[in-house]
Coordinates of C-alpha atoms in Angstrom, one line a residue:
X1 CA 0.0 0.0 0.0
X2 CA 2.7 2.4 1.0
X3 CA 4.8 1.8 -2.1
X4 CA 1.8 2.4 -4.3
X5 CA 1.2 5.7 -2.6
X6 CA 4.8 6.7 -3.2
X7 CA 4.5 5.8 -6.9
X8 CA 1.3 7.9 -7.2
X9 CA 2.9 10.7 -5.2
X10 CA 5.9 10.8 -7.6
X11 CA 3.6 10.7 -10.7
X12 CA 1.5 13.5 -9.2
X13 CA 4.6 15.6 -8.5
X14 CA 5.8 15.2 -12.0
X15 CA 2.4 16.1 -13.5
X16 CA 2.0 19.1 -11.3
X17 CA 5.5 20.5 -12.2
X18 CA 5.8 19.4 -15.8
X19 CA 2.3 19.6 -17.1
X20 CA 0.4 21.9 -14.8
X21 CA 3.5 24.2 -14.5
X22 CA 3.0 24.5 -10.8
X23 CA 5.9 25.9 -8.8
X24 CA 8.0 23.0 -7.4
X25 CA 7.7 24.4 -3.9
X26 CA 3.9 24.5 -4.0
X27 CA 3.8 21.1 -5.7
X28 CA 6.1 19.4 -3.1
X29 CA 4.1 20.8 -0.2
X30 CA 0.8 19.8 -1.8
X31 CA 2.0 16.2 -2.5
X32 CA 3.4 16.0 1.0
X33 CA -0.1 16.7 2.4
X34 CA -1.6 14.2 0.0
X35 CA 0.8 11.5 1.1
X36 CA 0.1 12.2 4.8
X37 CA -3.7 12.0 4.2
X38 CA -3.4 8.8 2.1
X39 CA -1.3 7.1 4.9
X40 CA -3.8 8.1 7.5
X41 CA -1.6 10.5 9.4
X42 CA -3.5 12.9 11.7
X43 CA -3.9 16.5 10.5
X44 CA -2.6 17.8 13.8
X45 CA -0.4 15.8 16.2
X46 CA -2.5 14.2 19.0
X47 CA 0.6 13.7 21.0
X48 CA 4.4 14.4 20.8
X49 CA 5.0 10.7 19.9
X50 CA 2.5 10.8 16.9
X51 CA 3.4 13.6 14.5
X52 CA 0.7 15.2 12.4
X53 CA 1.0 16.1 8.7
X54 CA 1.6 19.8 9.4
X55 CA 4.1 19.0 12.1
X56 CA 6.1 16.7 9.7
X57 CA 6.1 19.4 7.0
X58 CA 7.3 22.1 9.5
X59 CA 10.0 19.8 10.9
X60 CA 11.2 18.6 7.6
X61 CA 11.4 22.1 6.1
X62 CA 12.9 23.6 9.2
X63 CA 15.5 20.9 9.7
X64 CA 16.6 21.1 6.1
X65 CA 16.8 24.9 5.9
X66 CA 18.2 25.3 9.4
X67 CA 21.5 24.0 7.9
X68 CA 21.3 24.7 4.2
X69 CA 20.1 28.3 4.4
X70 CA 23.4 29.2 6.2
X71 CA 25.5 27.2 3.7
X72 CA 23.7 28.7 0.8
X73 CA 24.0 32.3 2.0
X74 CA 27.7 32.1 2.9
X75 CA 28.5 30.3 -0.4
X76 CA 26.7 32.9 -2.4
X77 CA 28.5 35.8 -0.6
X78 CA 31.8 34.1 -1.3
X79 CA 31.0 33.8 -5.0
X80 CA 30.0 37.4 -5.1
X81 CA 33.3 38.5 -3.7
X82 CA 35.0 36.5 -6.4
X83 CA 33.0 38.2 -9.1
X84 CA 33.4 41.8 -7.8
X85 CA 37.2 41.5 -7.0
X86 CA 38.1 40.0 -10.4
X87 CA 39.4 36.8 -8.6
X88 CA 37.6 34.5 -11.0
X89 CA 39.1 36.4 -14.0
X90 CA 42.6 36.1 -12.4
X91 CA 42.3 32.3 -12.1
X92 CA 41.0 32.0 -15.7
X93 CA 43.7 34.2 -17.2
X94 CA 46.5 32.5 -15.3
X95 CA 45.4 29.0 -16.3
X96 CA 44.8 29.9 -19.9
X97 CA 48.3 31.5 -20.1
X98 CA 49.8 28.2 -18.8
X99 CA 47.6 25.9 -20.9
X100 CA 48.2 27.8 -24.2
X101 CA 45.7 28.6 -27.0
X102 CA 45.6 25.1 -28.4
X103 CA 44.6 23.7 -25.1
X104 CA 42.3 26.5 -24.0
X105 CA 39.3 24.2 -23.8
X106 CA 41.1 22.2 -21.1
X107 CA 41.8 25.4 -19.2
X108 CA 38.1 26.3 -19.3
X109 CA 37.1 23.0 -17.8
X110 CA 39.7 23.4 -15.0
X111 CA 38.5 27.0 -14.4
X112 CA 34.9 26.0 -14.2
X113 CA 35.7 23.1 -11.8
X114 CA 37.5 25.3 -9.4
X115 CA 35.2 28.4 -9.6
X116 CA 32.1 26.1 -9.5
X117 CA 33.0 24.8 -6.0
X118 CA 31.7 27.7 -4.0
X119 CA 29.1 29.1 -6.5
X120 CA 25.9 27.9 -8.2
X121 CA 25.9 26.8 -11.8
X122 CA 24.0 29.9 -12.9
X123 CA 26.3 32.2 -11.0
X124 CA 29.5 30.5 -12.3
X125 CA 28.1 30.5 -15.8
X126 CA 27.3 34.2 -15.8
X127 CA 30.6 34.9 -14.1
X128 CA 32.8 33.1 -16.7
X129 CA 30.8 33.3 -20.0
X130 CA 32.3 36.8 -20.8
X131 CA 35.8 35.1 -20.7
X132 CA 34.5 32.4 -23.1
X133 CA 33.3 35.1 -25.5
X134 CA 36.6 37.0 -25.3
X135 CA 38.7 33.9 -26.0
X136 CA 36.4 32.8 -28.9
X137 CA 36.6 36.2 -30.6
X138 CA 40.4 36.5 -30.1
X139 CA 41.2 33.0 -31.3
X140 CA 38.5 32.3 -33.8
X141 CA 37.8 28.9 -32.1
X142 CA 34.2 27.7 -32.2
X143 CA 32.2 28.9 -29.2
X144 CA 31.0 25.3 -28.7
X145 CA 34.6 24.0 -28.3
X146 CA 35.3 26.5 -25.5
X147 CA 31.9 26.7 -24.0
X148 CA 31.0 23.0 -23.5
X149 CA 34.1 22.4 -21.2
X150 CA 33.0 25.4 -19.2
X151 CA 29.4 24.2 -18.6
X152 CA 30.6 20.6 -18.1
X153 CA 32.9 21.6 -15.3
X154 CA 30.2 23.7 -13.6
X155 CA 27.6 21.0 -14.1
X156 CA 29.7 18.2 -12.6
X157 CA 30.5 20.3 -9.5
X158 CA 26.9 21.5 -9.2
X159 CA 25.5 17.9 -9.2
X160 CA 28.2 16.0 -7.3
X161 CA 30.4 18.1 -5.1
X162 CA 29.3 19.5 -1.7
X163 CA 28.8 22.2 -0.4
X164 CA 26.3 22.7 -3.3
X165 CA 22.8 22.7 -1.7
X166 CA 21.3 19.5 -3.2
X167 CA 24.4 17.5 -2.7
X168 CA 24.6 18.8 0.9
X169 CA 21.0 18.0 1.5
X170 CA 21.6 14.4 0.2
X171 CA 24.6 14.1 2.5
X172 CA 22.2 14.9 5.4
X173 CA 19.5 12.6 4.3
X174 CA 21.8 9.7 3.7
X175 CA 23.9 10.6 6.9
X176 CA 27.0 10.6 4.8
X177 CA 30.4 12.0 5.8
X178 CA 31.0 15.4 4.1
X179 CA 34.8 15.1 3.8
X180 CA 34.6 11.6 2.2
X181 CA 31.8 12.7 -0.1
X182 CA 34.0 15.7 -1.3
X183 CA 37.0 13.4 -1.8
X184 CA 35.0 10.8 -3.8
X185 CA 33.2 13.5 -5.8
X186 CA 36.6 14.9 -7.0
X187 CA 37.8 11.4 -7.9
X188 CA 34.7 10.7 -9.9
X189 CA 34.1 14.3 -11.1
X190 CA 37.4 15.2 -12.7
X191 CA 37.5 12.3 -15.2
X192 CA 33.8 12.8 -15.9
X193 CA 34.3 16.5 -16.6
X194 CA 37.2 15.7 -18.9
X195 CA 35.2 13.3 -21.0
X196 CA 32.0 15.4 -21.2
X197 CA 33.9 18.7 -21.5
X198 CA 37.2 19.0 -23.4
X199 CA 36.9 15.7 -25.2
X200 CA 33.2 15.9 -26.3
X201 CA 33.4 19.7 -26.6
X202 CA 36.2 19.5 -29.1
X203 CA 34.5 16.7 -31.1
X204 CA 31.2 18.4 -31.4
X205 CA 32.8 21.9 -31.8
X206 CA 34.7 20.7 -34.9
X207 CA 31.3 19.7 -36.4
X208 CA 29.3 22.8 -35.3
X209 CA 31.0 26.1 -35.6
X210 CA 29.3 28.9 -33.8
X211 CA 30.4 32.5 -33.5
X212 CA 29.7 34.7 -30.5
X213 CA 26.2 36.2 -30.9
X214 CA 26.6 39.9 -31.7
X215 CA 23.9 41.1 -29.4
X216 CA 25.1 39.0 -26.5
X217 CA 28.7 39.9 -27.0
X218 CA 27.9 43.6 -26.9
X219 CA 26.2 43.2 -23.5
X220 CA 28.8 40.9 -21.9
X221 CA 32.2 41.7 -23.4
X222 CA 32.8 45.3 -22.3
X223 CA 35.9 47.4 -22.4
X224 CA 38.8 46.1 -20.3
X225 CA 39.2 47.9 -17.1
X226 CA 42.7 49.0 -16.0
X227 CA 42.2 47.7 -12.5
X228 CA 44.8 45.3 -11.1
X229 CA 43.5 41.8 -10.6
X230 CA 44.1 40.0 -7.3
X231 CA 46.9 37.4 -7.0
X232 CA 46.3 33.9 -8.3
X233 CA 47.5 32.1 -5.2
X234 CA 45.4 34.2 -2.8
X235 CA 42.3 33.8 -4.9
X236 CA 42.7 30.1 -5.3
X237 CA 43.3 29.7 -1.6
X238 CA 40.1 31.7 -0.8
X239 CA 38.0 29.5 -3.1
X240 CA 39.4 26.2 -1.8
X241 CA 39.6 27.2 1.9
X242 CA 36.2 25.7 2.9
X243 CA 37.0 22.4 1.0
X244 CA 40.4 22.2 2.6
X245 CA 38.9 22.7 6.1
X246 CA 36.3 20.0 5.5
X247 CA 38.8 17.5 4.2
X248 CA 41.1 18.2 7.2
X249 CA 38.1 17.4 9.6
X250 CA 37.4 14.2 7.7
X251 CA 41.1 13.1 8.0
X252 CA 41.0 14.0 11.7
X253 CA 38.0 11.7 12.2
X254 CA 40.1 8.8 11.0
X255 CA 43.6 9.6 12.4
X256 CA 43.0 11.3 15.8
X257 CA 41.6 10.3 19.1
X258 CA 38.0 11.6 19.0
X259 CA 38.1 12.6 22.7
X260 CA 41.2 14.8 22.2
X261 CA 40.9 18.6 22.0
X262 CA 42.7 18.7 18.7
X263 CA 40.1 16.4 17.1
X264 CA 37.2 18.4 18.5
X265 CA 38.7 21.7 17.3
X266 CA 39.4 20.3 13.8
X267 CA 35.9 18.8 13.6
X268 CA 34.4 22.2 14.6
X269 CA 36.3 24.3 12.0
X270 CA 35.7 21.5 9.4
X271 CA 31.9 21.7 9.9
X272 CA 30.5 23.0 6.5
X273 CA 28.9 26.0 8.2
X274 CA 32.0 27.0 10.1
X275 CA 34.3 26.3 7.1
X276 CA 32.2 28.5 4.8
X277 CA 31.9 31.2 7.5
X278 CA 35.7 31.3 7.8
X279 CA 36.2 31.4 4.0
X280 CA 33.6 34.0 3.5
X281 CA 35.0 36.3 6.2
X282 CA 38.5 35.7 4.8
X283 CA 37.2 36.7 1.3
X284 CA 35.9 40.0 2.7
X285 CA 39.5 40.9 3.5
X286 CA 41.4 39.0 0.8
X287 CA 39.1 40.0 -2.1
X288 CA 37.4 43.0 -0.5
X289 CA 39.3 45.4 1.7
X290 CA 42.7 44.3 0.3
X291 CA 41.3 45.2 -3.2
X292 CA 40.3 48.7 -2.2
X293 CA 36.6 48.1 -1.4
X294 CA 35.3 49.9 1.7
X295 CA 32.9 48.4 4.3
X296 CA 29.8 49.8 2.6
X297 CA 30.8 48.2 -0.8
X298 CA 31.4 44.8 0.8
X299 CA 28.1 45.0 2.7
X300 CA 26.3 45.9 -0.5
X301 CA 27.9 42.9 -2.3
X302 CA 26.7 40.6 0.5
X303 CA 23.2 42.1 0.4
X304 CA 22.7 42.1 -3.4
X305 CA 23.6 38.4 -3.9
X306 CA 21.1 36.9 -1.5
X307 CA 17.8 37.8 -3.3
X308 CA 18.2 35.4 -6.3
X309 CA 18.8 32.3 -4.0
X310 CA 15.3 32.5 -2.3
X311 CA 13.7 30.2 -4.9
X312 CA 16.4 27.6 -4.5
X313 CA 16.0 27.7 -0.8
X314 CA 12.2 27.2 -1.0
X315 CA 12.5 24.2 -3.3
X316 CA 15.1 22.5 -1.1
X317 CA 13.0 23.1 2.0
X318 CA 9.9 21.6 0.4
X319 CA 12.0 18.6 -0.6
X320 CA 13.0 18.2 3.0
X321 CA 9.3 18.4 4.0
X322 CA 8.4 15.7 1.5
X323 CA 11.2 13.5 2.8
X324 CA 10.0 14.0 6.4
X325 CA 6.4 13.1 5.6
X326 CA 7.6 9.9 3.8
X327 CA 9.5 8.9 6.9
X328 CA 6.9 9.9 9.6
X329 CA 4.0 8.2 7.7
X330 CA 5.7 4.9 7.9
X331 CA 6.2 4.6 4.1
X332 CA 10.0 4.6 4.6
X333 CA 9.8 1.4 6.7
X334 CA 7.5 -0.3 4.2
X335 CA 9.9 0.5 1.3
X336 CA 12.8 -0.7 3.4
X337 CA 11.0 -4.0 4.0
X338 CA 10.3 -4.4 0.3
X339 CA 13.8 -3.5 -0.7
X340 CA 15.3 -6.3 1.4
X341 CA 13.9 -8.7 -1.2
X342 CA 15.0 -6.6 -4.2
X343 CA 18.0 -7.4 -6.3
X344 CA 18.6 -3.8 -7.4
X345 CA 21.6 -2.1 -5.7
X346 CA 20.9 1.1 -3.8
X347 CA 23.4 2.9 -6.2
X348 CA 21.4 2.0 -9.3
X349 CA 18.1 2.7 -7.5
X350 CA 19.2 6.2 -6.5
X351 CA 20.6 7.0 -9.9
X352 CA 17.5 5.6 -11.7
X353 CA 14.9 7.4 -9.6
X354 CA 16.7 10.7 -9.8
X355 CA 17.1 10.3 -13.6
X356 CA 13.4 9.7 -14.1
X357 CA 12.4 12.7 -12.0
X358 CA 15.0 14.9 -13.7
X359 CA 13.7 13.9 -17.2
X360 CA 10.1 14.7 -16.2
X361 CA 10.6 17.8 -14.2
X362 CA 13.8 19.4 -15.5
X363 CA 15.0 20.2 -12.0
X364 CA 18.2 18.6 -10.8
X365 CA 17.4 19.9 -7.2
X366 CA 13.9 18.4 -7.1
X367 CA 15.0 15.1 -8.5
X368 CA 18.0 14.7 -6.2
X369 CA 16.0 15.7 -3.1
X370 CA 13.0 13.4 -4.0
X371 CA 15.2 10.4 -4.9
X372 CA 17.3 10.8 -1.7
X373 CA 14.1 10.8 0.4
X374 CA 12.9 7.6 -1.2
X375 CA 16.2 5.7 -1.3
X376 CA 17.5 6.6 2.2
X377 CA 15.4 4.1 4.1
X378 CA 16.3 1.4 1.5
X379 CA 20.0 2.1 2.0
X380 CA 19.6 2.0 5.8
X381 CA 18.1 -1.5 5.6
X382 CA 21.0 -2.9 3.6
X383 CA 24.4 -3.6 5.1
X384 CA 27.5 -2.6 3.3
X385 CA 26.0 0.4 1.4
X386 CA 28.5 3.2 0.9
X387 CA 26.3 6.2 1.6
X388 CA 28.9 8.7 0.3
X389 CA 28.8 7.0 -3.1
X390 CA 25.0 6.9 -2.9
X391 CA 25.0 10.7 -2.6
X392 CA 27.1 10.8 -5.8
X393 CA 24.9 8.3 -7.7
X394 CA 21.8 10.3 -6.8
X395 CA 23.5 13.5 -7.9
X396 CA 24.6 11.9 -11.2
X397 CA 21.1 10.7 -12.0
X398 CA 19.8 14.2 -11.3
X399 CA 21.9 15.7 -14.2
X400 CA 20.7 13.4 -17.1
X401 CA 19.0 14.6 -20.3
X402 CA 18.4 18.3 -19.7
X403 CA 15.8 19.4 -22.3
X404 CA 13.1 22.0 -22.9
X405 CA 11.6 21.7 -19.4
X406 CA 14.9 22.8 -17.8
X407 CA 15.6 26.6 -17.5
X408 CA 19.3 25.8 -17.9
X409 CA 18.6 24.5 -21.4
X410 CA 17.2 27.8 -22.5
X411 CA 19.9 29.8 -20.8
X412 CA 22.6 27.8 -22.7
X413 CA 20.6 28.1 -26.0
X414 CA 20.3 31.9 -25.7
X415 CA 23.8 32.7 -24.6
X416 CA 25.4 30.5 -27.3
X417 CA 23.0 31.6 -30.0
X418 CA 21.9 28.1 -30.9
X419 CA 18.7 26.5 -32.2
X420 CA 16.7 24.0 -30.1
X421 CA 18.2 21.2 -32.2
X422 CA 21.8 22.5 -31.7
X423 CA 21.2 22.8 -28.0
X424 CA 19.9 19.2 -27.8
X425 CA 23.0 18.1 -29.7
X426 CA 25.4 19.9 -27.4
X427 CA 24.1 20.7 -23.9
X428 CA 21.6 17.8 -23.6
X429 CA 24.1 15.2 -24.9
X430 CA 26.8 16.7 -22.6
X431 CA 24.6 16.4 -19.5
X432 CA 23.7 12.8 -20.4
X433 CA 27.4 11.9 -20.8
X434 CA 28.1 13.4 -17.4
X435 CA 25.3 11.4 -15.8
X436 CA 26.2 8.0 -17.4
X437 CA 30.0 8.4 -17.1
X438 CA 29.8 9.5 -13.5
X439 CA 27.7 6.5 -12.6
X440 CA 30.1 4.2 -14.3
X441 CA 33.0 5.7 -12.3
X442 CA 30.9 5.5 -9.1
X443 CA 30.2 1.8 -9.7
X444 CA 33.9 1.1 -10.3
X445 CA 34.9 3.0 -7.2
X446 CA 32.3 1.0 -5.2
X447 CA 34.1 -2.2 -6.1
X448 CA 37.3 -0.8 -4.7
X449 CA 35.8 0.6 -1.5

């Protein structure tokens, strides 16, 4: 009964978002209420031991955002400081100089992978696309050859690497270790980005030559400023600081006595919230005050960047609410019991469910959050499941086959001046390559671990 309700709930969610064009936040809350009613949950909790529908929704949304809202806000501020200081431009220019013109598409993938760690896909894209246009105009290389590695690097990091919100949420749902997840995501993500980015980008770029759209170029490629860019080493350190702190904490968990003060301190500063807080405050100085910005300017940057992330927060929070209702209603236990007799591995299940929801809704965030909520109780019932790799498998599935129901599809189409068919041949194929190749690498890594 419970499994049938989950299937109906997922179908309803897909229909509401994809067909009825309902906002994912509203759809997720509505479906959460429907699941609670179908499972016979009380509307209001009769006792603390028996949660009601509204109580579950509040708890799920609150618990999810209580952590992720802080991560999201700090990461966005850090990305804004990179944009305003010219730090991202400095990293790009340095790497391109070292790679050379013939290997500039490799440089773009590396740039995107590094810059994409603390920022969202859309932020990183808008941040770096002027550089892509400049290189394409100066070298005469196809915009596709340079642009596909850029979006491949950003997309891989967006879907697989914490502290991106959906990946961080999945880490929480699966109770995975953040440091290990980051380490495995880099092991899986780099070769995936290479195959989907520079290799596929060069192949498709040689068959589809695109110039920079004139109207876009006029808006984005402006006259070069005479300002001095920040140093490469300092900028790179600022971007990677939160990742370094989280990895140190993970190493401390394995190598140090957990009752020691050193272990406690390292675990504290390696917590994602504290690590991002330290990196963001450091960026105010290294990329702000040290670059000549006053306190008012830095405060304005921090304020201006927060508005656009409200929608992402709402969707993630609603995904947490849906997950909590699935658990409190008892469906999670029913699915776990059924899964014990299933031959499907949790990795394949997480990837497959996320892929189906992604294809139907167009939202990587919705698909990853929903799939994580469904697969988590199954994974918990099976011994030997590597939950860090399960986070990556779910993230990989959430990237597959971006098409016309994905806002990212239209953004790439317009910026690159492509037709719908050309966008399907480039962006959609690239996203599918990322999803499939990443899952293959995750499966191979699971045999080793």
